[in-house]
PDB file of C-alpha atoms in Angstrom:
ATOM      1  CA  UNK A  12     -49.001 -64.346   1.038  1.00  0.00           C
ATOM      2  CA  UNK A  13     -50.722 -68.077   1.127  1.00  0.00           C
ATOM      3  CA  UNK A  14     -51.613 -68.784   4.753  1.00  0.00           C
ATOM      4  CA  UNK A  15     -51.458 -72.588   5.796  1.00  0.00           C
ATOM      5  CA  UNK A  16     -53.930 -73.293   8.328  1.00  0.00           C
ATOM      6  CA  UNK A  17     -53.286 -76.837  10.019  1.00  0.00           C
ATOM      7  CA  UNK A  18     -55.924 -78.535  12.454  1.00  0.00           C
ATOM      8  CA  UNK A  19     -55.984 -79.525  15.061  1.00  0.00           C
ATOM      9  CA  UNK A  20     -53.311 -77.756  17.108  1.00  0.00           C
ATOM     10  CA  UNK A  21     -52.766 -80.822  19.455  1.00  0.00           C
ATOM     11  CA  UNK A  22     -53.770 -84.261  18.406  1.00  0.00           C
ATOM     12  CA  UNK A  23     -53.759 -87.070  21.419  1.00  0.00           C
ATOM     13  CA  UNK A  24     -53.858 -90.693  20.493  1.00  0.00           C
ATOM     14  CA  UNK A  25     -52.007 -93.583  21.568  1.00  0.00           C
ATOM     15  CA  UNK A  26     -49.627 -96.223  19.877  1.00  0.00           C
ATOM     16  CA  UNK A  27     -51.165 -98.506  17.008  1.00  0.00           C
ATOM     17  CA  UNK A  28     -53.880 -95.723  16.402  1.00  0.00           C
ATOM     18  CA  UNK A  29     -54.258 -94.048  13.381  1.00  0.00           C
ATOM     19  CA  UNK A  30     -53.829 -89.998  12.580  1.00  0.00           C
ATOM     20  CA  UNK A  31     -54.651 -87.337  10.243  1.00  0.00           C
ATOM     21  CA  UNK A  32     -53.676 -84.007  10.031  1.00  0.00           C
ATOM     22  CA  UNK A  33     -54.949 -81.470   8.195  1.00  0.00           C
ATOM     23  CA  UNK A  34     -53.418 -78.646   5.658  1.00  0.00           C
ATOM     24  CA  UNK A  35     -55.438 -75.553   4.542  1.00  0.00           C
ATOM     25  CA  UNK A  36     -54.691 -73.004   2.166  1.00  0.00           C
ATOM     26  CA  UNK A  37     -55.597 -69.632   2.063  1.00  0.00           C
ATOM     27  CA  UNK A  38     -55.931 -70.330  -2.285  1.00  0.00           C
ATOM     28  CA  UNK A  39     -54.704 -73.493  -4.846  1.00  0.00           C
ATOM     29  CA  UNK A  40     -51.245 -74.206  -4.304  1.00  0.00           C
ATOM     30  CA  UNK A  41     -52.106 -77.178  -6.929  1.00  0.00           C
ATOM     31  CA  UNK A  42     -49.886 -79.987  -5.126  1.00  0.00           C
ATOM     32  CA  UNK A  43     -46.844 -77.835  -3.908  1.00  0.00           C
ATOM     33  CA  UNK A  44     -47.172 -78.534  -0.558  1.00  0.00           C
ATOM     34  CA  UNK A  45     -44.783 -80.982   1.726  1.00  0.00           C
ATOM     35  CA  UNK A  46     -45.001 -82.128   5.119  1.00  0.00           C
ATOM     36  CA  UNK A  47     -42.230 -82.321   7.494  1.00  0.00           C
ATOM     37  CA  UNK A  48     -41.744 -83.543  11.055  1.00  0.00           C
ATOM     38  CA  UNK A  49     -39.972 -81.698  14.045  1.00  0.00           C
ATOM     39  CA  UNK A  50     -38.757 -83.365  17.427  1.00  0.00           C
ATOM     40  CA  UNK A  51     -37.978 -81.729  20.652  1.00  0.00           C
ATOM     41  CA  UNK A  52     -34.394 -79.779  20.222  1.00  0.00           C
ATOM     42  CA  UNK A  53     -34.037 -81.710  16.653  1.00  0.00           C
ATOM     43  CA  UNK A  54     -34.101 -79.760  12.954  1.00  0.00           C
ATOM     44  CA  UNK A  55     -37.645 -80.497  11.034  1.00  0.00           C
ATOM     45  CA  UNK A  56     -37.645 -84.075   8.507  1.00  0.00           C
ATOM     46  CA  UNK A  57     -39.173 -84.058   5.638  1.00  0.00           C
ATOM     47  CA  UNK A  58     -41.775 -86.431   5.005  1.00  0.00           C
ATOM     48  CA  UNK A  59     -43.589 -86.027   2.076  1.00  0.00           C
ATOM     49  CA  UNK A  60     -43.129 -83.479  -0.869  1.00  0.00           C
ATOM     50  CA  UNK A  61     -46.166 -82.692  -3.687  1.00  0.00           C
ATOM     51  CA  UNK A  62     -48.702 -83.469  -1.475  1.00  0.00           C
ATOM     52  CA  UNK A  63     -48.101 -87.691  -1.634  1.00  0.00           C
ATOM     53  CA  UNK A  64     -44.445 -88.207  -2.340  1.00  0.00           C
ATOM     54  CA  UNK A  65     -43.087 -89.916   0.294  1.00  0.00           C
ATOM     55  CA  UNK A  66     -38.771 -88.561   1.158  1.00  0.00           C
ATOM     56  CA  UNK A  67     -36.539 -91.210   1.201  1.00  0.00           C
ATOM     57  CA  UNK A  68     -36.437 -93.256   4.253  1.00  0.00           C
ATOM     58  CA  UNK A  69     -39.797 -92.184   4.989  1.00  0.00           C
ATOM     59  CA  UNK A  70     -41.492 -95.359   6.395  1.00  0.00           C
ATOM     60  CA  UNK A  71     -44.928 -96.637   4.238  1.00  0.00           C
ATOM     61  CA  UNK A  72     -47.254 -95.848   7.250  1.00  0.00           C
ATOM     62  CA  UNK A  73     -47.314 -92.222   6.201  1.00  0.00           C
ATOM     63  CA  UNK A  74     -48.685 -90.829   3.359  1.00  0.00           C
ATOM     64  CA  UNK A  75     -49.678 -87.731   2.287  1.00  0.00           C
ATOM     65  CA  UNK A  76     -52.920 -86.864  -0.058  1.00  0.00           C
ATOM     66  CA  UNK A  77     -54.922 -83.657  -1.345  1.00  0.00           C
ATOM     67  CA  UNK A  78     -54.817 -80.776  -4.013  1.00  0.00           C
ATOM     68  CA  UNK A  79     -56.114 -77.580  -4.446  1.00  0.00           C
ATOM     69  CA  UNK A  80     -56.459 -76.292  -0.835  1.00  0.00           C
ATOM     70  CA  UNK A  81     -57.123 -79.416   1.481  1.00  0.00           C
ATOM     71  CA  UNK A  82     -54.143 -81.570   2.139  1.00  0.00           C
ATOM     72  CA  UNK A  83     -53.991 -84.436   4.490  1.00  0.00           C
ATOM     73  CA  UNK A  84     -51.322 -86.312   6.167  1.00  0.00           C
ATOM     74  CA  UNK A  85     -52.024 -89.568   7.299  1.00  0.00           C
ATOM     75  CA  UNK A  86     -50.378 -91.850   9.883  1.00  0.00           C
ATOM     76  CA  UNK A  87     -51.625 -95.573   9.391  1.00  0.00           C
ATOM     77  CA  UNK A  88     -50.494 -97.087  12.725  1.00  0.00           C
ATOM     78  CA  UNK A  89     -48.609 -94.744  14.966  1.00  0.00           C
ATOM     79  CA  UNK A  90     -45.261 -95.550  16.213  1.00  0.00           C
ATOM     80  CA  UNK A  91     -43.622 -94.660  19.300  1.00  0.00           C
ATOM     81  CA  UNK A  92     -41.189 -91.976  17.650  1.00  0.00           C
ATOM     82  CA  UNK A  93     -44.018 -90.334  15.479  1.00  0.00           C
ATOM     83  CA  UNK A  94     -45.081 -88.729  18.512  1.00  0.00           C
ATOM     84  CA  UNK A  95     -43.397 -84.710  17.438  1.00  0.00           C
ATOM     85  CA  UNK A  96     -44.610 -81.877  15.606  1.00  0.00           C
ATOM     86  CA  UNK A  97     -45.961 -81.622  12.497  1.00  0.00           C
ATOM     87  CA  UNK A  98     -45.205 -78.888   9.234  1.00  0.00           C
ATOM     88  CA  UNK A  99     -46.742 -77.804   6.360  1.00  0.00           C
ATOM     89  CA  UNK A 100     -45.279 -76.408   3.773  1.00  0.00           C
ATOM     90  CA  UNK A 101     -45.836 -74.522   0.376  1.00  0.00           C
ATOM     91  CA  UNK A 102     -43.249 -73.788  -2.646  1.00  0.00           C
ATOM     92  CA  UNK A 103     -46.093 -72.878  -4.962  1.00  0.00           C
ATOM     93  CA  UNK A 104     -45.802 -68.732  -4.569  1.00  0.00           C
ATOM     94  CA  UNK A 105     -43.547 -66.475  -2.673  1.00  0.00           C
ATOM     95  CA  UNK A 106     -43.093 -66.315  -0.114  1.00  0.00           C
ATOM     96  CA  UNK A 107     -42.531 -69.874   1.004  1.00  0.00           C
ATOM     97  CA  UNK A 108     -44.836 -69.982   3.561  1.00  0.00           C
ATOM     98  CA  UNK A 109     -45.212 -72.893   6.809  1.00  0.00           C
ATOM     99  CA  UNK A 110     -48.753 -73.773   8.914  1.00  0.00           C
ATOM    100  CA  UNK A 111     -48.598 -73.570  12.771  1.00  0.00           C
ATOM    101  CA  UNK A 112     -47.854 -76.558  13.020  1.00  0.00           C
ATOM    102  CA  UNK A 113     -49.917 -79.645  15.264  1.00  0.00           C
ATOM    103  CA  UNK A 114     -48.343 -81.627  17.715  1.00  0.00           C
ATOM    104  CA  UNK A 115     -49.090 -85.143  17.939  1.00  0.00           C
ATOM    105  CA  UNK A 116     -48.488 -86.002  21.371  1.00  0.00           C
ATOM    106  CA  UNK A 117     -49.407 -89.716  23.287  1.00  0.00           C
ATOM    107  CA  UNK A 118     -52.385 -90.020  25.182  1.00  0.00           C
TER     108      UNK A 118
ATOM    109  CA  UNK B  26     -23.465 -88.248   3.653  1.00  0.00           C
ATOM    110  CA  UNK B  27     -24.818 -85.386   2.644  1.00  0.00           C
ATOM    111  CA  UNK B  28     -24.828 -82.767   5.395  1.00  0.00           C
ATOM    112  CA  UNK B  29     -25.247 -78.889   6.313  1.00  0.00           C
ATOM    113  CA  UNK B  30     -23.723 -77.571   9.554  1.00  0.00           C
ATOM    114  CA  UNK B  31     -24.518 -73.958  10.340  1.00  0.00           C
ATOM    115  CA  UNK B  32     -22.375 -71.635  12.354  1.00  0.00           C
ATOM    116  CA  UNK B  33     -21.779 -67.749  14.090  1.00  0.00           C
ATOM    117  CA  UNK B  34     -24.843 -67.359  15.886  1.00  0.00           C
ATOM    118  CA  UNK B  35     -24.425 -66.359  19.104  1.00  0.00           C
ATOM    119  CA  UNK B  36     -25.605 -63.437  21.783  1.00  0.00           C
ATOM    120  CA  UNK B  37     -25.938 -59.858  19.714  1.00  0.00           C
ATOM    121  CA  UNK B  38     -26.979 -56.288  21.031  1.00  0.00           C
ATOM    122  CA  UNK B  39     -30.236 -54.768  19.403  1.00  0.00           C
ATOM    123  CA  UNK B  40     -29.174 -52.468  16.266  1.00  0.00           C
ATOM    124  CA  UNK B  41     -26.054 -54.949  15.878  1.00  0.00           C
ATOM    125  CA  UNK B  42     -25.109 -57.301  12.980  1.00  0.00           C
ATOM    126  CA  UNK B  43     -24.012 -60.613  12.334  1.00  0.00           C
ATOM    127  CA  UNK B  44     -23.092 -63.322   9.652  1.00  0.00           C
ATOM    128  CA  UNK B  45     -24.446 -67.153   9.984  1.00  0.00           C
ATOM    129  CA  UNK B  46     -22.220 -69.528   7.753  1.00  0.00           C
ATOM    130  CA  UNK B  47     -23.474 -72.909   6.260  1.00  0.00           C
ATOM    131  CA  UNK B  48     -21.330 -75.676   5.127  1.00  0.00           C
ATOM    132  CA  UNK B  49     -22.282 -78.455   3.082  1.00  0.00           C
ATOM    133  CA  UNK B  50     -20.792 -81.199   2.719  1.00  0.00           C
ATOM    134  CA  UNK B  51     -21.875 -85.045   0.272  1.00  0.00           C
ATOM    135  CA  UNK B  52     -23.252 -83.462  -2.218  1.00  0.00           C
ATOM    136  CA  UNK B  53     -22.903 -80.770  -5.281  1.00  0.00           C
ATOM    137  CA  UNK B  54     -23.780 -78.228  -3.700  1.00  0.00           C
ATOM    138  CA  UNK B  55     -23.315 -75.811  -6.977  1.00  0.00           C
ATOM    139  CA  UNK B  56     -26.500 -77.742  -8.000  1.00  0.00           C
ATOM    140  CA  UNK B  57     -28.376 -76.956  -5.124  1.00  0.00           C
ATOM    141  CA  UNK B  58     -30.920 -73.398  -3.974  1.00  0.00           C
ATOM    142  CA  UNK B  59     -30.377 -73.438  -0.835  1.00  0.00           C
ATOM    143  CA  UNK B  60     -32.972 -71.832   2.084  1.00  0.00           C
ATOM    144  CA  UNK B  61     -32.745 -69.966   5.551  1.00  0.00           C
ATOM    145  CA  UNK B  62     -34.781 -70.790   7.788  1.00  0.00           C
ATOM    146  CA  UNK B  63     -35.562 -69.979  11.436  1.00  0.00           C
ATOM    147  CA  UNK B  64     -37.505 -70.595  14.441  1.00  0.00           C
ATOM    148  CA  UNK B  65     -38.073 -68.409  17.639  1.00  0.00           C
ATOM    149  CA  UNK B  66     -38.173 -69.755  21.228  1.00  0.00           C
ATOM    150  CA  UNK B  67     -41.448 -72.031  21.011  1.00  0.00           C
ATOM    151  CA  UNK B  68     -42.610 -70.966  18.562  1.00  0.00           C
ATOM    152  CA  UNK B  69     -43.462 -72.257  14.520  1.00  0.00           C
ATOM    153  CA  UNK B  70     -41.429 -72.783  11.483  1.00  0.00           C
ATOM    154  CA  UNK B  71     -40.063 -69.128   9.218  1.00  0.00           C
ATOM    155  CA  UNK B  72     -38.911 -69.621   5.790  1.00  0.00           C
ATOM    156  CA  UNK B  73     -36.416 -66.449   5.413  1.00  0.00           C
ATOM    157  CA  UNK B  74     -34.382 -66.691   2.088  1.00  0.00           C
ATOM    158  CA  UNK B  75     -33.853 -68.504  -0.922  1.00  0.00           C
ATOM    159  CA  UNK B  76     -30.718 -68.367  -3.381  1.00  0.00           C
ATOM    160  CA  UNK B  77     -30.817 -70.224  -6.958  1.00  0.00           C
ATOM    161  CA  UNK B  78     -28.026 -72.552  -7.650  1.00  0.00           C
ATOM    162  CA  UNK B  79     -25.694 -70.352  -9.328  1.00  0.00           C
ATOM    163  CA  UNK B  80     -26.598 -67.252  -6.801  1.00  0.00           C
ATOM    164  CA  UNK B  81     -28.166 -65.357  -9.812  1.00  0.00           C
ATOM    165  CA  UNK B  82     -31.208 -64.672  -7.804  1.00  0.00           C
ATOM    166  CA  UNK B  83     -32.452 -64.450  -4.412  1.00  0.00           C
ATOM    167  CA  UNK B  84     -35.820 -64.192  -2.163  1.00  0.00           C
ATOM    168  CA  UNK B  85     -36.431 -63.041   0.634  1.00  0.00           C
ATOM    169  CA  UNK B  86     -39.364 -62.290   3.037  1.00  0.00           C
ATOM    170  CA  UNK B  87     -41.084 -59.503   3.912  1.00  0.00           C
ATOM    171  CA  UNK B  88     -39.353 -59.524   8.048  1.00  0.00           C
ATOM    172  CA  UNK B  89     -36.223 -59.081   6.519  1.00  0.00           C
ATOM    173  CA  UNK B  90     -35.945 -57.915   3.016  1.00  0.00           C
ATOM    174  CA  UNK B  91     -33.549 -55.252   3.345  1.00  0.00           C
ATOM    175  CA  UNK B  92     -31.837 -56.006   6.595  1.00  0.00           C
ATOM    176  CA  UNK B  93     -30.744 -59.717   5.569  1.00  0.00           C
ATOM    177  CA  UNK B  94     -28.711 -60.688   2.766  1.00  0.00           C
ATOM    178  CA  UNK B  95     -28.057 -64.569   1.882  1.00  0.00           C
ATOM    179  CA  UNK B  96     -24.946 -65.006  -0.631  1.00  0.00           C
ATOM    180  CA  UNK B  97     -22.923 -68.366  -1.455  1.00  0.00           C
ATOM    181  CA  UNK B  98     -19.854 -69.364  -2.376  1.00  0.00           C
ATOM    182  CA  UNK B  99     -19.733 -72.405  -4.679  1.00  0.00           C
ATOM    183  CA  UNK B 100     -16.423 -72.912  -4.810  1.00  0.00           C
ATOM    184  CA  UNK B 101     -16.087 -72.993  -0.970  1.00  0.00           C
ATOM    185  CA  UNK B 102     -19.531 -74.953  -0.746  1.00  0.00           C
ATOM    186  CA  UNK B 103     -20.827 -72.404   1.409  1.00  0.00           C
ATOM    187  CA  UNK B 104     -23.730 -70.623   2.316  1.00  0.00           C
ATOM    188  CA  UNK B 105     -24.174 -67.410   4.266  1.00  0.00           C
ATOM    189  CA  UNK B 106     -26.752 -64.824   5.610  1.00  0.00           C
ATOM    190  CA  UNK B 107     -25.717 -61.258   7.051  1.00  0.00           C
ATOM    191  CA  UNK B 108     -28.119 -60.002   9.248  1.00  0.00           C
ATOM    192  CA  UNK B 109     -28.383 -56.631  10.147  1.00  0.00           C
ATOM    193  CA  UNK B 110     -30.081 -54.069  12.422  1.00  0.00           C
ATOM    194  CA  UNK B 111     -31.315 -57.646  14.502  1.00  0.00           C
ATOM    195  CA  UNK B 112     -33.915 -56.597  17.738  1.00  0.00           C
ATOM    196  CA  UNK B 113     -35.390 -58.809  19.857  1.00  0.00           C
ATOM    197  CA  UNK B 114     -37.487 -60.188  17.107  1.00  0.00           C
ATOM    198  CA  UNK B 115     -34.510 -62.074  15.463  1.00  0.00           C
ATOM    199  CA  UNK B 116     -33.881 -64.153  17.985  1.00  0.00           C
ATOM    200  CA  UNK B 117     -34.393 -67.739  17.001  1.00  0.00           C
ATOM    201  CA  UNK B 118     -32.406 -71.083  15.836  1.00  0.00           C
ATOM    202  CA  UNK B 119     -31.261 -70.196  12.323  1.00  0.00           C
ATOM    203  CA  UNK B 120     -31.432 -73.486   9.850  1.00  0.00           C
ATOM    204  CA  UNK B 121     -29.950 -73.702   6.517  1.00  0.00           C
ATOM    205  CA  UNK B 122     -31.760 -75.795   4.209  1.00  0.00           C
ATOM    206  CA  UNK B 123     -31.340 -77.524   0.729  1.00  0.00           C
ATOM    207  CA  UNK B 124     -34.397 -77.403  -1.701  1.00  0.00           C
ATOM    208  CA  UNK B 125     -34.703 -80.626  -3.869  1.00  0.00           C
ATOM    209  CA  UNK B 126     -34.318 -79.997  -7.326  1.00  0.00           C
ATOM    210  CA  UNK B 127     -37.563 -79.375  -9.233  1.00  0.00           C
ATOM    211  CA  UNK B 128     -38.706 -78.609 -12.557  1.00  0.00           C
ATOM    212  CA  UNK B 129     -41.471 -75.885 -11.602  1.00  0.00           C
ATOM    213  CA  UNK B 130     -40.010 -73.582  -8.610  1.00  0.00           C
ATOM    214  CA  UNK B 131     -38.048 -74.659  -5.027  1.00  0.00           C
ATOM    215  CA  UNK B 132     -38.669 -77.959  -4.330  1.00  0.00           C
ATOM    216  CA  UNK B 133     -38.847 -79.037  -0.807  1.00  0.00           C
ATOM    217  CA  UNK B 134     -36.493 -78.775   1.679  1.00  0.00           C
ATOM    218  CA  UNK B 135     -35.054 -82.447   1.850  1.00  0.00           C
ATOM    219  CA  UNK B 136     -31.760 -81.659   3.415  1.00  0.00           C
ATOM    220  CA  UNK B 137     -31.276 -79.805   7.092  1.00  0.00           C
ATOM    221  CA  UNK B 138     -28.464 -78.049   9.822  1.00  0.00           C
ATOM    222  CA  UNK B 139     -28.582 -78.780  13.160  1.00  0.00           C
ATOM    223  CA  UNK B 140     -29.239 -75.009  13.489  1.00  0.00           C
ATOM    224  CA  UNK B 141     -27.324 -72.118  15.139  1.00  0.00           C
ATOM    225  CA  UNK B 142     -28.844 -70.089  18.003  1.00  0.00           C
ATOM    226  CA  UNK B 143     -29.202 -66.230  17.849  1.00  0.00           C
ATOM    227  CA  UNK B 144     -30.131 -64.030  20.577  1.00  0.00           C
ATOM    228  CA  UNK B 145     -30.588 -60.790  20.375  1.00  0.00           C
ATOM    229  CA  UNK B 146     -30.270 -58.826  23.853  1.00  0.00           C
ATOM    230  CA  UNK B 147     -29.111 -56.000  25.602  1.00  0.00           C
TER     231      UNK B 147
END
């Protein structure tokens, strides 16, 4: 089984900042991963799919980069409703496997 | 719109069974593998089961090959998962999930339910 590893568990920062979260697998999952986000009481959102496609709606500010085993989401100005919890995901072996998840919360 | 609502969770003894339903709704869903997913009381993300398109194959992972069983219905644009022998364990919000079509494997899940809550308690 491929084990995500995301860091950090908590990330604080405040509105206009920037963020990146981290994705690490346990071996390549070439670029299978995708990122989704997960509010309070809400179903996760997917984000981005193959490491740096952004889903449809997604707004330009995130993007998602890395192959291999390092992936990298990154938030260029953070909004008021980006403030959730964070996925990773890979589809490149079974079983589908998620990270822990970090929580991005305002400081 | 394209939509998935999940149904028949609900409070369970330990040792008992029950059967989650999925509708979908805006899209082909014949065209669609379709996931389970769940996620206990604070805790992360579980990717459960997968089913191809046409229901010719299915995944599952290790914490519940053998007591879970995910089956659709295409003509009823449904998906379901029996659960068996549930314990404590099981309890969690139960998602259903579309995977984007791919060429190479499951794509990602683009699509989501609003979830169904199981407990499972004595």
């Amino acid at each position: 089984e491929i084990v995500l590893t995301q860091s950090p568990a908590t990330l604080s920062l405040s509105p206009g900042e920037g963020a990146t979260l981290s994705c690490r697998a346990s071996q390549s999952i070439r670029s299978f991963l995708a990122w989704y986000q997960q509010k309070p009481g809400r179903a996760p959102k997917l984000l981005i799919y193959d490491a740096s496609n952004r889903a449809t709606g997604i707004p330009a500010r995130f993007s998602g980069s890395g192959s291999g085993t390092d992936f990298t989401l990154t938030i260029s100005s953070l909004e008021p409703e980006d403030f959730a919890v964070y996925y990773c995901q890979q589809r490149s072996q079974w079983p589908i496997t998620f990270g822990q998840g970090t929580r991005l919360e305002i400081k | 719109e394209e939509q998935l609502v999940e149904s028949g969770g609900g409070l369970v003894q330990p040792g008992g069974s029950l059967r989650l339903s999925c509708a979908a709704s805006g899209f082909t869903f014949s065209s669609y593998e379709m996931n389970w997913v769940r996620q206990a009381p604070g805790k992360g993300l579980e990717w459960l089961s997968d089913i191809r398109s046409s229901g010719s194959a299915t995944f599952y992972a290790d914490s519940v090959r053998g007591r879970f069983t995910i089956s659709r219905d295409n003509a009823e644009n449904s998906l379901s998962l029996q659960m068996n022998s549930l314990t404590a364990e099981d309890t969690a919000i139960y998602y259903c999930a579309r995977a984007r079509i791919e060429v190479l494997g499951t794509g990602a899940f683009d699509v989501w339910g609003q979830g169904t809550k199981v407990t499972v308690s004595s």
